[in-house]
PDB file of C-alpha atoms in Angstrom:
ATOM      1  CA  UNK A1314       0.000   0.000   0.000  1.00 39.00           C
ATOM      2  CA  UNK A1315       1.272   3.485  -0.753  1.00 44.00           C
ATOM      3  CA  UNK A1316       2.106   5.971   1.961  1.00 45.00           C
ATOM      4  CA  UNK A1317      -0.011   9.091   2.657  1.00 51.00           C
ATOM      5  CA  UNK A1318       2.796  11.142   1.103  1.00 45.00           C
ATOM      6  CA  UNK A1319       2.480   9.206  -2.163  1.00 55.00           C
ATOM      7  CA  UNK A1320      -1.289   9.666  -2.093  1.00 65.00           C
ATOM      8  CA  UNK A1321      -1.027  13.419  -1.677  1.00 88.00           C
ATOM      9  CA  UNK A1322       1.614  13.444  -4.398  1.00 94.00           C
ATOM     10  CA  UNK A1323      -0.803  11.571  -6.661  1.00 95.00           C
ATOM     11  CA  UNK A1324      -3.531  14.163  -6.013  1.00 96.00           C
ATOM     12  CA  UNK A1325      -1.110  17.026  -6.740  1.00 96.00           C
ATOM     13  CA  UNK A1326       0.178  15.346  -9.915  1.00 97.00           C
ATOM     14  CA  UNK A1327      -3.330  14.549 -11.187  1.00 97.00           C
ATOM     15  CA  UNK A1328      -4.483  18.132 -10.562  1.00 96.00           C
ATOM     16  CA  UNK A1329      -1.404  19.527 -12.298  1.00 96.00           C
ATOM     17  CA  UNK A1330      -2.189  17.409 -15.355  1.00 97.00           C
ATOM     18  CA  UNK A1331      -5.838  18.480 -15.367  1.00 95.00           C
ATOM     19  CA  UNK A1332      -4.832  22.148 -14.973  1.00 94.00           C
ATOM     20  CA  UNK A1333      -2.507  21.782 -17.959  1.00 96.00           C
ATOM     21  CA  UNK A1334      -5.265  20.222 -20.073  1.00 96.00           C
ATOM     22  CA  UNK A1335      -3.703  16.763 -19.947  1.00 96.00           C
ATOM     23  CA  UNK A1336      -5.244  13.494 -18.855  1.00 94.00           C
ATOM     24  CA  UNK A1337      -3.414  12.091 -15.815  1.00 96.00           C
ATOM     25  CA  UNK A1338      -1.870   8.661 -16.282  1.00 96.00           C
ATOM     26  CA  UNK A1339      -4.033   5.792 -15.103  1.00 97.00           C
ATOM     27  CA  UNK A1340      -2.026   4.939 -11.974  1.00 97.00           C
ATOM     28  CA  UNK A1341      -1.845   8.541 -10.788  1.00 96.00           C
ATOM     29  CA  UNK A1342      -5.546   9.071 -11.427  1.00 97.00           C
ATOM     30  CA  UNK A1343      -6.445   5.854  -9.584  1.00 97.00           C
ATOM     31  CA  UNK A1344      -4.304   6.732  -6.558  1.00 96.00           C
ATOM     32  CA  UNK A1345      -5.659  10.290  -6.418  1.00 97.00           C
ATOM     33  CA  UNK A1346      -9.294   9.138  -6.647  1.00 98.00           C
ATOM     34  CA  UNK A1347      -8.832   6.513  -3.952  1.00 97.00           C
ATOM     35  CA  UNK A1348      -7.023   8.904  -1.618  1.00 97.00           C
ATOM     36  CA  UNK A1349      -9.799  11.477  -1.886  1.00 97.00           C
ATOM     37  CA  UNK A1350     -12.521   8.842  -1.475  1.00 98.00           C
ATOM     38  CA  UNK A1351     -10.771   7.709   1.713  1.00 97.00           C
ATOM     39  CA  UNK A1352     -10.766  11.310   2.919  1.00 96.00           C
ATOM     40  CA  UNK A1353     -14.518  11.531   2.271  1.00 97.00           C
ATOM     41  CA  UNK A1354     -15.152   8.271   4.152  1.00 97.00           C
ATOM     42  CA  UNK A1355     -13.298   9.683   7.169  1.00 96.00           C
ATOM     43  CA  UNK A1356     -15.086  13.054   6.968  1.00 96.00           C
ATOM     44  CA  UNK A1357     -18.561  11.539   6.565  1.00 96.00           C
ATOM     45  CA  UNK A1358     -18.628   8.190   8.365  1.00 96.00           C
ATOM     46  CA  UNK A1359     -21.600   5.958   7.768  1.00 92.00           C
ATOM     47  CA  UNK A1360     -23.151   3.703   5.150  1.00 90.00           C
ATOM     48  CA  UNK A1361     -26.195   5.597   3.874  1.00 92.00           C
ATOM     49  CA  UNK A1362     -24.721   6.839   0.572  1.00 94.00           C
ATOM     50  CA  UNK A1363     -22.580   5.019  -1.960  1.00 94.00           C
ATOM     51  CA  UNK A1364     -20.144   7.238  -3.876  1.00 97.00           C
ATOM     52  CA  UNK A1365     -18.884   5.628  -7.082  1.00 97.00           C
ATOM     53  CA  UNK A1366     -16.000   6.843  -9.226  1.00 98.00           C
ATOM     54  CA  UNK A1367     -15.631   4.141 -11.875  1.00 98.00           C
ATOM     55  CA  UNK A1368     -13.386   2.411 -12.598  1.00 98.00           C
ATOM     56  CA  UNK A1369     -11.252   3.385  -9.614  1.00 98.00           C
ATOM     57  CA  UNK A1370     -13.316   3.116  -6.487  1.00 97.00           C
ATOM     58  CA  UNK A1371     -16.512   3.265  -4.484  1.00 97.00           C
ATOM     59  CA  UNK A1372     -17.190   3.921  -0.832  1.00 96.00           C
ATOM     60  CA  UNK A1373     -20.137   4.060   1.504  1.00 93.00           C
ATOM     61  CA  UNK A1374     -20.389   7.152   3.670  1.00 94.00           C
ATOM     62  CA  UNK A1375     -22.751   9.528   5.473  1.00 94.00           C
ATOM     63  CA  UNK A1376     -24.853   8.856   8.520  1.00 91.00           C
ATOM     64  CA  UNK A1377     -28.302   7.405   8.070  1.00 87.00           C
ATOM     65  CA  UNK A1378     -29.939   4.084   7.340  1.00 78.00           C
ATOM     66  CA  UNK A1379     -27.330   1.455   6.566  1.00 71.00           C
ATOM     67  CA  UNK A1380     -27.454  -0.241   3.184  1.00 63.00           C
ATOM     68  CA  UNK A1381     -26.445  -3.912   3.055  1.00 66.00           C
ATOM     69  CA  UNK A1382     -27.823  -5.660  -0.065  1.00 69.00           C
ATOM     70  CA  UNK A1383     -28.671  -4.928  -3.679  1.00 70.00           C
ATOM     71  CA  UNK A1384     -28.573  -1.515  -5.284  1.00 72.00           C
ATOM     72  CA  UNK A1385     -28.229   1.199  -2.664  1.00 76.00           C
ATOM     73  CA  UNK A1386     -31.090   3.733  -2.498  1.00 84.00           C
ATOM     74  CA  UNK A1387     -28.653   6.682  -2.300  1.00 93.00           C
ATOM     75  CA  UNK A1388     -25.973   6.698  -4.988  1.00 95.00           C
ATOM     76  CA  UNK A1389     -23.610   9.359  -6.291  1.00 97.00           C
ATOM     77  CA  UNK A1390     -21.614   8.518  -9.422  1.00 97.00           C
ATOM     78  CA  UNK A1391     -19.195  10.593 -11.470  1.00 98.00           C
ATOM     79  CA  UNK A1392     -16.110  10.411 -13.685  1.00 98.00           C
ATOM     80  CA  UNK A1393     -12.689  10.523 -11.989  1.00 98.00           C
ATOM     81  CA  UNK A1394     -11.850  14.017 -13.222  1.00 97.00           C
ATOM     82  CA  UNK A1395     -15.085  15.409 -11.811  1.00 98.00           C
ATOM     83  CA  UNK A1396     -14.405  13.744  -8.463  1.00 98.00           C
ATOM     84  CA  UNK A1397     -10.929  15.283  -8.280  1.00 97.00           C
ATOM     85  CA  UNK A1398     -12.326  18.727  -8.982  1.00 96.00           C
ATOM     86  CA  UNK A1399     -15.182  18.372  -6.468  1.00 97.00           C
ATOM     87  CA  UNK A1400     -13.058  16.848  -3.729  1.00 97.00           C
ATOM     88  CA  UNK A1401     -10.436  19.581  -3.988  1.00 95.00           C
ATOM     89  CA  UNK A1402     -12.823  22.519  -4.286  1.00 95.00           C
ATOM     90  CA  UNK A1403     -12.048  23.258  -7.923  1.00 95.00           C
ATOM     91  CA  UNK A1404     -15.686  22.725  -8.877  1.00 96.00           C
ATOM     92  CA  UNK A1405     -18.859  23.272  -6.897  1.00 97.00           C
ATOM     93  CA  UNK A1406     -21.416  20.549  -6.325  1.00 97.00           C
ATOM     94  CA  UNK A1407     -24.163  22.681  -7.855  1.00 96.00           C
ATOM     95  CA  UNK A1408     -22.115  23.317 -11.018  1.00 97.00           C
ATOM     96  CA  UNK A1409     -21.268  19.626 -11.410  1.00 97.00           C
ATOM     97  CA  UNK A1410     -24.916  18.621 -10.998  1.00 95.00           C
ATOM     98  CA  UNK A1411     -26.136  21.384 -13.338  1.00 96.00           C
ATOM     99  CA  UNK A1412     -23.628  20.323 -16.009  1.00 97.00           C
ATOM    100  CA  UNK A1413     -24.718  16.695 -15.729  1.00 97.00           C
ATOM    101  CA  UNK A1414     -21.295  15.568 -14.503  1.00 98.00           C
ATOM    102  CA  UNK A1415     -22.718  13.902 -11.384  1.00 98.00           C
ATOM    103  CA  UNK A1416     -25.527  11.363 -11.370  1.00 96.00           C
ATOM    104  CA  UNK A1417     -27.437  11.032  -8.114  1.00 95.00           C
ATOM    105  CA  UNK A1418     -30.323   8.965  -6.821  1.00 93.00           C
ATOM    106  CA  UNK A1419     -32.002   9.002  -3.453  1.00 92.00           C
ATOM    107  CA  UNK A1420     -32.940  11.743  -1.034  1.00 91.00           C
ATOM    108  CA  UNK A1421     -29.598  11.553   0.833  1.00 91.00           C
ATOM    109  CA  UNK A1422     -27.358  11.725  -2.244  1.00 93.00           C
ATOM    110  CA  UNK A1423     -26.303  15.358  -1.787  1.00 95.00           C
ATOM    111  CA  UNK A1424     -22.742  15.123  -0.441  1.00 97.00           C
ATOM    112  CA  UNK A1425     -22.033  18.833  -0.867  1.00 97.00           C
ATOM    113  CA  UNK A1426     -21.760  19.475   2.902  1.00 97.00           C
ATOM    114  CA  UNK A1427     -18.613  17.306   2.888  1.00 97.00           C
ATOM    115  CA  UNK A1428     -16.927  18.969  -0.106  1.00 96.00           C
ATOM    116  CA  UNK A1429     -14.176  19.812  -0.549  1.00 95.00           C
ATOM    117  CA  UNK A1430     -12.650  17.005   1.483  1.00 93.00           C
TER     118      UNK A1430
END
């Protein structure tokens, strides 16, 4: 497993690539997404909402009714680049939703109170 330093380095490298108009390499993007998802899980403990960033990761977070089987009732899904921007405060939740970059379902799927992580 990579150290926290490597994870923060991955986030910085991925953001630098995005800022320069480049697509981050797959490993860097994966490590950055997973690091920021872990940060969200720590900031919003619980199992009421599933946050999916395919193909790199998914977590359950937020207090509320616990989901255990089948498709969760509260799901947030987005591309990796959108997640990086949301999690680091480079894009607002409302802008991402308005632009159709985030798909949500369920009445607890608004994770904006926990962003940026």
